[in-house]
């Protein structure tokens, strides 16, 4: 199943606004940008440097699945996950990617305490 439409950040202007006004949190493989707010919208960016379309889409699908799973425990706001190029994101197994994404969300304070 996909991340439902109401939770997707899709417009270029929205991405640009969140990137310029949001708080950034990073690790070796990912960057997480968050901007507090009432509505809950999440976007995903995977650079062309990560690989060809099939590989980039795989990374995006995995990230979407992880966010969909964690959605009930995520506070409101606009968020972007950026897969860093050249950092071996494509070699990252699903459980490792999941733990890194949840750790970044916890560090940013967007996860509710009961599931963090």
N, CA, C and O atoms as CSV, one atom per row, in Angstrom:
chain,resi,resn,atom,element,x,y,z
A,1,UNK,N,N,0.827,-1.207,0.000
A,1,UNK,CA,C,0.000,0.000,0.000
A,1,UNK,C,C,0.858,1.252,0.000
A,1,UNK,O,O,1.953,1.286,0.563
A,2,UNK,N,N,0.334,2.265,-0.640
A,2,UNK,CA,C,1.045,3.543,-0.735
A,2,UNK,C,C,0.782,4.395,0.514
A,2,UNK,O,O,-0.118,4.120,1.309
A,3,UNK,N,N,1.592,5.420,0.646
A,3,UNK,CA,C,1.347,6.449,1.660
A,3,UNK,C,C,0.182,7.267,1.124
A,3,UNK,O,O,0.269,7.793,0.014
A,4,UNK,N,N,-0.908,7.391,1.878
A,4,UNK,CA,C,-2.100,8.042,1.334
A,4,UNK,C,C,-1.831,9.504,0.992
A,4,UNK,O,O,-0.950,10.147,1.563
A,5,UNK,N,N,-2.621,10.009,0.038
A,5,UNK,CA,C,-2.412,11.326,-0.558
A,5,UNK,C,C,-2.341,12.461,0.458
A,5,UNK,O,O,-1.561,13.400,0.297
A,6,UNK,N,N,-3.154,12.370,1.497
A,6,UNK,CA,C,-3.193,13.456,2.481
A,6,UNK,C,C,-1.871,13.631,3.219
A,6,UNK,O,O,-1.623,14.693,3.790
A,7,UNK,N,N,-1.012,12.602,3.218
A,7,UNK,CA,C,0.260,12.672,3.933
A,7,UNK,C,C,1.452,12.945,3.022
A,7,UNK,O,O,2.589,12.976,3.493
A,8,UNK,N,N,1.214,13.143,1.729
A,8,UNK,CA,C,2.321,13.326,0.794
A,8,UNK,C,C,2.673,14.797,0.599
A,8,UNK,O,O,1.796,15.651,0.469
A,9,UNK,N,N,3.947,15.064,0.582
A,9,UNK,CA,C,4.471,16.385,0.236
A,9,UNK,C,C,4.924,16.244,-1.215
A,9,UNK,O,O,5.857,15.489,-1.491
A,10,UNK,N,N,4.289,16.951,-2.147
A,10,UNK,CA,C,4.585,16.705,-3.559
A,10,UNK,C,C,5.043,17.922,-4.357
A,10,UNK,O,O,5.808,17.776,-5.310
A,11,UNK,N,N,4.595,19.106,-3.991
A,11,UNK,CA,C,4.898,20.275,-4.811
A,11,UNK,C,C,6.321,20.783,-4.592
A,11,UNK,O,O,6.838,20.782,-3.475
A,12,UNK,N,N,6.927,21.208,-5.672
A,12,UNK,CA,C,8.299,21.698,-5.637
A,12,UNK,C,C,8.455,22.858,-4.654
A,12,UNK,O,O,9.437,22.925,-3.915
A,13,UNK,N,N,7.485,23.766,-4.651
A,13,UNK,CA,C,7.525,24.908,-3.750
A,13,UNK,C,C,7.469,24.490,-2.292
A,13,UNK,O,O,8.124,25.096,-1.444
A,14,UNK,N,N,6.689,23.456,-1.997
A,14,UNK,CA,C,6.594,22.941,-0.625
A,14,UNK,C,C,7.937,22.368,-0.175
A,14,UNK,O,O,8.383,22.609,0.947
A,15,UNK,N,N,8.576,21.601,-1.071
A,15,UNK,CA,C,9.893,21.041,-0.762
A,15,UNK,C,C,10.889,22.165,-0.495
A,15,UNK,O,O,11.646,22.121,0.475
A,16,UNK,N,N,10.878,23.173,-1.368
A,16,UNK,CA,C,11.820,24.290,-1.244
A,16,UNK,C,C,11.598,25.040,0.064
A,16,UNK,O,O,12.560,25.418,0.733
A,17,UNK,N,N,10.336,25.258,0.433
A,17,UNK,CA,C,10.014,25.973,1.664
A,17,UNK,C,C,10.504,25.200,2.888
A,17,UNK,O,O,11.122,25.777,3.783
A,18,UNK,N,N,10.232,23.910,2.926
A,18,UNK,CA,C,10.652,23.087,4.065
A,18,UNK,C,C,12.175,23.030,4.146
A,18,UNK,O,O,12.745,23.116,5.234
A,19,UNK,N,N,12.836,22.885,2.989
A,19,UNK,CA,C,14.308,22.821,2.979
A,19,UNK,C,C,14.931,24.107,3.493
A,19,UNK,O,O,15.934,24.073,4.206
A,20,UNK,N,N,14.337,25.251,3.133
A,20,UNK,CA,C,14.958,26.512,3.543
A,20,UNK,C,C,14.581,26.937,4.957
A,20,UNK,O,O,15.375,27.608,5.617
A,21,UNK,N,N,13.395,26.571,5.445
A,21,UNK,CA,C,12.943,27.019,6.764
A,21,UNK,C,C,13.011,25.957,7.862
A,21,UNK,O,O,12.890,26.275,9.045
A,22,UNK,N,N,13.202,24.705,7.472
A,22,UNK,CA,C,13.149,23.613,8.443
A,22,UNK,C,C,14.439,23.369,9.192
A,22,UNK,O,O,15.480,23.948,8.879
A,23,UNK,N,N,14.355,22.495,10.198
A,23,UNK,CA,C,15.524,22.064,10.966
A,23,UNK,C,C,16.071,20.789,10.342
A,23,UNK,O,O,15.313,19.878,10.009
A,24,UNK,N,N,17.401,20.728,10.185
A,24,UNK,CA,C,18.020,19.589,9.511
A,24,UNK,C,C,18.725,18.674,10.510
A,24,UNK,O,O,19.391,19.131,11.439
A,25,UNK,N,N,18.559,17.377,10.293
A,25,UNK,CA,C,19.216,16.360,11.099
A,25,UNK,C,C,19.797,15.342,10.120
A,25,UNK,O,O,19.116,14.919,9.186
A,26,UNK,N,N,21.050,14.951,10.331
A,26,UNK,CA,C,21.694,14.068,9.356
A,26,UNK,C,C,22.442,12.936,10.023
A,26,UNK,O,O,22.859,13.027,11.177
A,27,UNK,N,N,22.602,11.858,9.257
A,27,UNK,CA,C,23.572,10.829,9.601
A,27,UNK,C,C,24.323,10.526,8.306
A,27,UNK,O,O,24.233,11.287,7.342
A,28,UNK,N,N,25.045,9.442,8.282
A,28,UNK,CA,C,25.893,9.139,7.125
A,28,UNK,C,C,25.085,8.930,5.847
A,28,UNK,O,O,25.544,9.282,4.761
A,29,UNK,N,N,23.899,8.365,5.966
A,29,UNK,CA,C,23.123,7.981,4.788
A,29,UNK,C,C,21.935,8.884,4.482
A,29,UNK,O,O,21.512,8.982,3.331
A,30,UNK,N,N,21.399,9.537,5.492
A,30,UNK,CA,C,20.156,10.287,5.327
A,30,UNK,C,C,20.233,11.685,5.905
A,30,UNK,O,O,20.992,11.960,6.834
A,31,UNK,N,N,19.424,12.559,5.327
A,31,UNK,CA,C,19.189,13.875,5.916
A,31,UNK,C,C,17.693,13.978,6.140
A,31,UNK,O,O,16.902,13.593,5.279
A,32,UNK,N,N,17.308,14.493,7.290
A,32,UNK,CA,C,15.896,14.644,7.634
A,32,UNK,C,C,15.654,16.122,7.917
A,32,UNK,O,O,16.315,16.714,8.770
A,33,UNK,N,N,14.710,16.710,7.204
A,33,UNK,CA,C,14.377,18.123,7.386
A,33,UNK,C,C,12.945,18.186,7.887
A,33,UNK,O,O,12.055,17.571,7.299
A,34,UNK,N,N,12.715,18.919,8.962
A,34,UNK,CA,C,11.368,18.987,9.518
A,34,UNK,C,C,10.972,20.428,9.847
A,34,UNK,O,O,11.796,21.244,10.261
A,35,UNK,N,N,9.710,20.705,9.651
A,35,UNK,CA,C,9.140,22.009,9.932
A,35,UNK,C,C,7.853,21.771,10.697
A,35,UNK,O,O,6.923,21.162,10.168
A,36,UNK,N,N,7.783,22.243,11.935
A,36,UNK,CA,C,6.597,22.000,12.775
A,36,UNK,C,C,5.346,22.597,12.152
A,36,UNK,O,O,5.407,23.620,11.471
A,37,UNK,N,N,4.224,21.955,12.388
A,37,UNK,CA,C,2.956,22.443,11.875
A,37,UNK,C,C,1.835,21.511,12.285
A,37,UNK,O,O,2.065,20.510,12.963
A,38,UNK,N,N,0.625,21.841,11.874
A,38,UNK,CA,C,-0.530,21.021,12.245
A,38,UNK,C,C,-0.715,19.831,11.313
A,38,UNK,O,O,-0.954,18.711,11.765
A,39,UNK,N,N,-0.604,20.080,9.999
A,39,UNK,CA,C,-0.828,18.982,9.055
A,39,UNK,C,C,0.423,18.096,9.003
A,39,UNK,O,O,1.538,18.556,9.249
A,40,UNK,N,N,0.215,16.837,8.684
A,40,UNK,CA,C,1.303,15.872,8.633
A,40,UNK,C,C,1.561,15.526,7.169
A,40,UNK,O,O,0.783,14.800,6.550
A,41,UNK,N,N,2.681,16.058,6.608
A,41,UNK,CA,C,3.016,15.759,5.221
A,41,UNK,C,C,4.496,15.404,5.114
A,41,UNK,O,O,5.352,16.052,5.716
A,42,UNK,N,N,4.777,14.370,4.343
A,42,UNK,CA,C,6.134,13.851,4.263
A,42,UNK,C,C,6.536,13.667,2.804
A,42,UNK,O,O,5.768,13.137,2.001
A,43,UNK,N,N,7.749,14.109,2.467
A,43,UNK,CA,C,8.275,13.956,1.118
A,43,UNK,C,C,9.584,13.185,1.137
A,43,UNK,O,O,10.247,13.080,2.169
A,44,UNK,N,N,9.944,12.646,-0.024
A,44,UNK,CA,C,11.150,11.828,-0.136
A,44,UNK,C,C,11.962,12.277,-1.341
A,44,UNK,O,O,11.411,12.514,-2.416
A,45,UNK,N,N,13.270,12.392,-1.160
A,45,UNK,CA,C,14.161,12.791,-2.241
A,45,UNK,C,C,15.284,11.764,-2.328
A,45,UNK,O,O,15.924,11.434,-1.330
A,46,UNK,N,N,15.508,11.267,-3.541
A,46,UNK,CA,C,16.640,10.377,-3.782
A,46,UNK,C,C,17.370,10.925,-5.005
A,46,UNK,O,O,16.809,10.971,-6.100
A,47,UNK,N,N,18.599,11.330,-4.818
A,47,UNK,CA,C,19.384,11.962,-5.872
A,47,UNK,C,C,19.670,11.014,-7.032
A,47,UNK,O,O,19.717,9.797,-6.853
A,48,UNK,N,N,19.860,11.579,-8.221
A,48,UNK,CA,C,20.253,10.786,-9.389
A,48,UNK,C,C,21.589,10.105,-9.160
A,48,UNK,O,O,21.885,9.092,-9.794
A,49,UNK,N,N,22.396,10.646,-8.265
A,49,UNK,CA,C,23.712,10.078,-7.983
A,49,UNK,C,C,23.625,8.747,-7.243
A,49,UNK,O,O,24.599,7.995,-7.196
A,50,UNK,N,N,22.465,8.457,-6.669
A,50,UNK,CA,C,22.293,7.205,-5.931
A,50,UNK,C,C,22.332,6.012,-6.885
A,50,UNK,O,O,22.836,4.946,-6.531
A,51,UNK,N,N,21.805,6.191,-8.079
A,51,UNK,CA,C,21.806,5.105,-9.052
A,51,UNK,C,C,20.763,5.340,-10.114
A,51,UNK,O,O,20.215,6.436,-10.240
A,52,UNK,N,N,20.497,4.308,-10.872
A,52,UNK,CA,C,19.493,4.427,-11.929
A,52,UNK,C,C,18.097,4.388,-11.317
A,52,UNK,O,O,17.947,4.151,-10.119
A,53,UNK,N,N,17.074,4.622,-12.144
A,53,UNK,CA,C,15.691,4.781,-11.667
A,53,UNK,C,C,15.207,3.618,-10.816
A,53,UNK,O,O,14.544,3.833,-9.800
A,54,UNK,N,N,15.524,2.392,-11.210
A,54,UNK,CA,C,15.050,1.223,-10.460
A,54,UNK,C,C,15.581,1.260,-9.031
A,54,UNK,O,O,14.847,0.987,-8.082
A,55,UNK,N,N,16.847,1.595,-8.886
A,55,UNK,CA,C,17.489,1.648,-7.572
A,55,UNK,C,C,16.920,2.791,-6.732
A,55,UNK,O,O,16.641,2.621,-5.545
A,56,UNK,N,N,16.751,3.966,-7.364
A,56,UNK,CA,C,16.192,5.119,-6.640
A,56,UNK,C,C,14.767,4.834,-6.179
A,56,UNK,O,O,14.392,5.175,-5.057
A,57,UNK,N,N,13.976,4.211,-7.046
A,57,UNK,CA,C,12.593,3.891,-6.692
A,57,UNK,C,C,12.531,2.878,-5.552
A,57,UNK,O,O,11.649,2.961,-4.697
A,58,UNK,N,N,13.450,1.933,-5.533
A,58,UNK,CA,C,13.505,0.952,-4.447
A,58,UNK,C,C,13.755,1.660,-3.107
A,58,UNK,O,O,13.093,1.375,-2.110
A,59,UNK,N,N,14.711,2.576,-3.104
A,59,UNK,CA,C,15.031,3.319,-1.876
A,59,UNK,C,C,13.813,4.120,-1.421
A,59,UNK,O,O,13.481,4.132,-0.236
A,60,UNK,N,N,13.143,4.795,-2.373
A,60,UNK,CA,C,11.947,5.589,-2.040
A,60,UNK,C,C,10.820,4.713,-1.504
A,60,UNK,O,O,10.161,5.075,-0.530
A,61,UNK,N,N,10.599,3.569,-2.131
A,61,UNK,CA,C,9.542,2.652,-1.675
A,61,UNK,C,C,9.803,2.189,-0.260
A,61,UNK,O,O,8.889,2.134,0.564
A,62,UNK,N,N,11.053,1.854,0.023
A,62,UNK,CA,C,11.406,1.427,1.380
A,62,UNK,C,C,11.165,2.541,2.383
A,62,UNK,O,O,10.610,2.303,3.456
A,63,UNK,N,N,11.580,3.762,2.043
A,63,UNK,CA,C,11.393,4.889,2.964
A,63,UNK,C,C,9.910,5.164,3.195
A,63,UNK,O,O,9.496,5.428,4.324
A,64,UNK,N,N,9.101,5.104,2.120
A,64,UNK,CA,C,7.657,5.316,2.257
A,64,UNK,C,C,7.027,4.264,3.168
A,64,UNK,O,O,6.188,4.583,4.010
A,65,UNK,N,N,7.438,3.017,2.993
A,65,UNK,CA,C,6.906,1.934,3.809
A,65,UNK,C,C,7.219,2.118,5.277
A,65,UNK,O,O,6.369,1.874,6.133
A,66,UNK,N,N,8.432,2.546,5.574
A,66,UNK,CA,C,8.849,2.772,6.957
A,66,UNK,C,C,8.023,3.899,7.578
A,66,UNK,O,O,7.570,3.789,8.718
A,67,UNK,N,N,7.832,4.981,6.824
A,67,UNK,CA,C,7.054,6.120,7.333
A,67,UNK,C,C,5.593,5.720,7.528
A,67,UNK,O,O,4.975,6.093,8.525
A,68,UNK,N,N,5.040,4.963,6.581
A,68,UNK,CA,C,3.635,4.525,6.699
A,68,UNK,C,C,3.432,3.702,7.971
A,68,UNK,O,O,2.418,3.834,8.657
A,69,UNK,N,N,4.408,2.857,8.272
A,69,UNK,CA,C,4.371,2.028,9.481
A,69,UNK,C,C,4.393,2.889,10.753
A,69,UNK,O,O,3.692,2.602,11.724
A,70,UNK,N,N,5.210,3.950,10.726
A,70,UNK,CA,C,5.410,4.796,11.909
A,70,UNK,C,C,4.430,5.953,11.987
A,70,UNK,O,O,4.453,6.710,12.958
A,71,UNK,N,N,3.568,6.111,10.987
A,71,UNK,CA,C,2.685,7.265,10.874
A,71,UNK,C,C,1.880,7.600,12.133
A,71,UNK,O,O,1.801,8.774,12.494
A,72,UNK,N,N,1.278,6.616,12.816
A,72,UNK,CA,C,0.484,6.955,14.013
A,72,UNK,C,C,1.304,7.632,15.117
A,72,UNK,O,O,0.757,8.398,15.910
A,73,UNK,N,N,2.606,7.355,15.171
A,73,UNK,CA,C,3.417,7.937,16.238
A,73,UNK,C,C,4.165,9.197,15.808
A,73,UNK,O,O,4.948,9.744,16.585
A,74,UNK,N,N,3.935,9.663,14.584
A,74,UNK,CA,C,4.603,10.878,14.097
A,74,UNK,C,C,3.734,12.090,14.398
A,74,UNK,O,O,2.537,12.096,14.108
A,75,UNK,N,N,4.349,13.123,14.987
A,75,UNK,CA,C,3.641,14.380,15.254
A,75,UNK,C,C,3.427,15.134,13.955
A,75,UNK,O,O,3.988,14.776,12.920
A,76,UNK,N,N,2.612,16.182,14.014
A,76,UNK,CA,C,2.328,16.990,12.833
A,76,UNK,C,C,3.524,17.788,12.353
A,76,UNK,O,O,4.464,18.048,13.104
A,77,UNK,N,N,3.472,18.168,11.092
A,77,UNK,CA,C,4.525,18.979,10.507
A,77,UNK,C,C,4.850,18.504,9.111
A,77,UNK,O,O,4.370,17.463,8.662
A,78,UNK,N,N,5.671,19.282,8.433
A,78,UNK,CA,C,6.112,18.895,7.098
A,78,UNK,C,C,7.529,18.371,7.215
A,78,UNK,O,O,8.369,18.970,7.886
A,79,UNK,N,N,7.793,17.246,6.557
A,79,UNK,CA,C,9.082,16.587,6.686
A,79,UNK,C,C,9.584,16.109,5.344
A,79,UNK,O,O,8.800,15.776,4.456
A,80,UNK,N,N,10.902,16.078,5.202
A,80,UNK,CA,C,11.521,15.540,3.996
A,80,UNK,C,C,12.645,14.598,4.416
A,80,UNK,O,O,13.459,14.925,5.279
A,81,UNK,N,N,12.673,13.423,3.790
A,81,UNK,CA,C,13.798,12.511,3.934
A,81,UNK,C,C,14.611,12.590,2.656
A,81,UNK,O,O,14.068,12.445,1.560
A,82,UNK,N,N,15.911,12.820,2.789
A,82,UNK,CA,C,16.789,12.911,1.628
A,82,UNK,C,C,17.828,11.802,1.737
A,82,UNK,O,O,18.596,11.746,2.697
A,83,UNK,N,N,17.841,10.917,0.733
A,83,UNK,CA,C,18.842,9.851,0.686
A,83,UNK,C,C,20.128,10.451,0.142
A,83,UNK,O,O,20.142,10.994,-0.963
A,84,UNK,N,N,21.193,10.358,0.897
A,84,UNK,CA,C,22.467,10.960,0.489
A,84,UNK,C,C,23.151,10.141,-0.592
A,84,UNK,O,O,23.178,8.912,-0.541
A,85,UNK,N,N,23.695,10.838,-1.556
A,85,UNK,CA,C,24.373,10.186,-2.671
A,85,UNK,C,C,25.751,9.687,-2.260
A,85,UNK,O,O,26.442,10.315,-1.457
A,86,UNK,N,N,26.133,8.559,-2.819
A,86,UNK,CA,C,27.478,8.050,-2.616
A,86,UNK,C,C,27.781,7.551,-1.223
A,86,UNK,O,O,28.943,7.322,-0.887
A,87,UNK,N,N,26.762,7.378,-0.410
A,87,UNK,CA,C,27.019,6.933,0.966
A,87,UNK,C,C,26.604,5.480,1.173
A,87,UNK,O,O,26.519,5.012,2.308
A,88,UNK,N,N,26.349,4.778,0.094
A,88,UNK,CA,C,25.985,3.370,0.201
A,88,UNK,C,C,24.548,3.145,0.615
A,88,UNK,O,O,24.227,2.097,1.176
A,89,UNK,N,N,23.662,4.119,0.348
A,89,UNK,CA,C,22.244,3.977,0.732
A,89,UNK,C,C,21.629,2.752,0.068
A,89,UNK,O,O,20.748,2.111,0.642
A,90,UNK,N,N,22.087,2.422,-1.137
A,90,UNK,CA,C,21.490,1.287,-1.851
A,90,UNK,C,C,21.901,-0.055,-1.237
A,90,UNK,O,O,21.206,-1.055,-1.412
A,91,UNK,N,N,23.015,-0.079,-0.526
A,91,UNK,CA,C,23.447,-1.317,0.128
A,91,UNK,C,C,22.805,-1.487,1.506
A,91,UNK,O,O,22.930,-2.538,2.135
A,92,UNK,N,N,22.121,-0.447,1.961
A,92,UNK,CA,C,21.515,-0.468,3.287
A,92,UNK,C,C,20.310,-1.408,3.302
A,92,UNK,O,O,19.383,-1.237,2.511
A,93,UNK,N,N,20.316,-2.391,4.188
A,93,UNK,CA,C,19.193,-3.319,4.306
A,93,UNK,C,C,18.003,-2.608,4.949
A,93,UNK,O,O,18.174,-1.612,5.651
A,94,UNK,N,N,16.811,-3.119,4.709
A,94,UNK,CA,C,15.582,-2.512,5.210
A,94,UNK,C,C,15.615,-2.266,6.720
A,94,UNK,O,O,15.304,-1.156,7.150
A,95,UNK,N,N,15.980,-3.264,7.549
A,95,UNK,CA,C,15.984,-3.021,9.009
A,95,UNK,C,C,16.946,-1.905,9.432
A,95,UNK,O,O,16.648,-1.125,10.337
A,96,UNK,N,N,18.098,-1.844,8.766
A,96,UNK,CA,C,19.082,-0.803,9.079
A,96,UNK,C,C,18.557,0.571,8.667
A,96,UNK,O,O,18.706,1.544,9.407
A,97,UNK,N,N,17.942,0.649,7.482
A,97,UNK,CA,C,17.348,1.904,7.004
A,97,UNK,C,C,16.243,2.345,7.963
A,97,UNK,O,O,16.144,3.525,8.300
A,98,UNK,N,N,15.413,1.395,8.403
A,98,UNK,CA,C,14.316,1.686,9.334
A,98,UNK,C,C,14.848,2.251,10.648
A,98,UNK,O,O,14.337,3.254,11.147
A,99,UNK,N,N,15.862,1.617,11.201
A,99,UNK,CA,C,16.391,2.090,12.488
A,99,UNK,C,C,17.020,3.477,12.342
A,99,UNK,O,O,16.898,4.305,13.245
A,100,UNK,N,N,17.684,3.738,11.228
A,100,UNK,CA,C,18.284,5.059,10.997
A,100,UNK,C,C,17.213,6.135,10.837
A,100,UNK,O,O,17.349,7.232,11.378
A,101,UNK,N,N,16.146,5.821,10.092
A,101,UNK,CA,C,15.065,6.791,9.901
A,101,UNK,C,C,14.358,7.090,11.211
A,101,UNK,O,O,14.084,8.251,11.514
A,102,UNK,N,N,14.059,6.057,11.994
A,102,UNK,CA,C,13.394,6.261,13.284
A,102,UNK,C,C,14.289,7.035,14.247
A,102,UNK,O,O,13.807,7.860,15.023
A,103,UNK,N,N,15.604,6.765,14.193
A,103,UNK,CA,C,16.542,7.479,15.055
A,103,UNK,C,C,16.576,8.971,14.701
A,103,UNK,O,O,16.608,9.823,15.590
A,104,UNK,N,N,16.568,9.282,13.402
A,104,UNK,CA,C,16.564,10.688,12.982
A,104,UNK,C,C,15.270,11.381,13.396
A,104,UNK,O,O,15.291,12.533,13.830
A,105,UNK,N,N,14.135,10.676,13.260
A,105,UNK,CA,C,12.856,11.267,13.665
A,105,UNK,C,C,12.816,11.494,15.170
A,105,UNK,O,O,12.292,12.508,15.632
A,106,UNK,N,N,13.368,10.556,15.937
A,106,UNK,CA,C,13.409,10.706,17.396
A,106,UNK,C,C,14.312,11.876,17.789
A,106,UNK,O,O,13.983,12.660,18.679
A,107,UNK,N,N,15.453,11.978,17.108
A,107,UNK,CA,C,16.395,13.075,17.361
A,107,UNK,C,C,15.750,14.431,17.074
A,107,UNK,O,O,16.008,15.416,17.765
A,108,UNK,N,N,14.914,14.460,16.048
A,108,UNK,CA,C,14.236,15.702,15.654
A,108,UNK,C,C,13.036,15.997,16.549
A,108,UNK,O,O,12.495,17.103,16.521
A,109,UNK,N,N,12.619,15.009,17.345
A,109,UNK,CA,C,11.490,15.200,18.244
A,109,UNK,C,C,10.132,15.112,17.584
A,109,UNK,O,O,9.161,15.673,18.091
A,110,UNK,N,N,10.044,14.407,16.448
A,110,UNK,CA,C,8.747,14.293,15.780
A,110,UNK,C,C,8.015,13.004,16.139
A,110,UNK,O,O,6.863,12.819,15.748
A,111,UNK,N,N,8.669,12.114,16.875
A,111,UNK,CA,C,7.995,10.881,17.299
A,111,UNK,C,C,7.362,11.092,18.663
A,111,UNK,O,O,7.959,11.714,19.541
A,112,UNK,N,N,6.158,10.577,18.839
A,112,UNK,CA,C,5.520,10.631,20.156
A,112,UNK,C,C,6.241,9.685,21.085
A,112,UNK,O,O,6.770,8.667,20.639
A,113,UNK,N,N,6.275,9.993,22.358
A,113,UNK,CA,C,7.096,9.277,23.325
A,113,UNK,C,C,6.796,7.789,23.457
A,113,UNK,O,O,7.713,6.991,23.652
A,114,UNK,N,N,5.517,7.404,23.354
A,114,UNK,CA,C,5.180,6.002,23.626
A,114,UNK,C,C,5.809,5.016,22.637
A,114,UNK,O,O,6.007,3.849,22.976
A,115,UNK,N,N,6.127,5.470,21.413
A,115,UNK,CA,C,6.726,4.578,20.434
A,115,UNK,C,C,8.182,4.906,20.122
A,115,UNK,O,O,8.817,4.219,19.323
A,116,UNK,N,N,8.702,5.936,20.739
A,116,UNK,CA,C,10.052,6.391,20.393
A,116,UNK,C,C,11.125,5.494,20.983
A,116,UNK,O,O,12.315,5.741,20.784
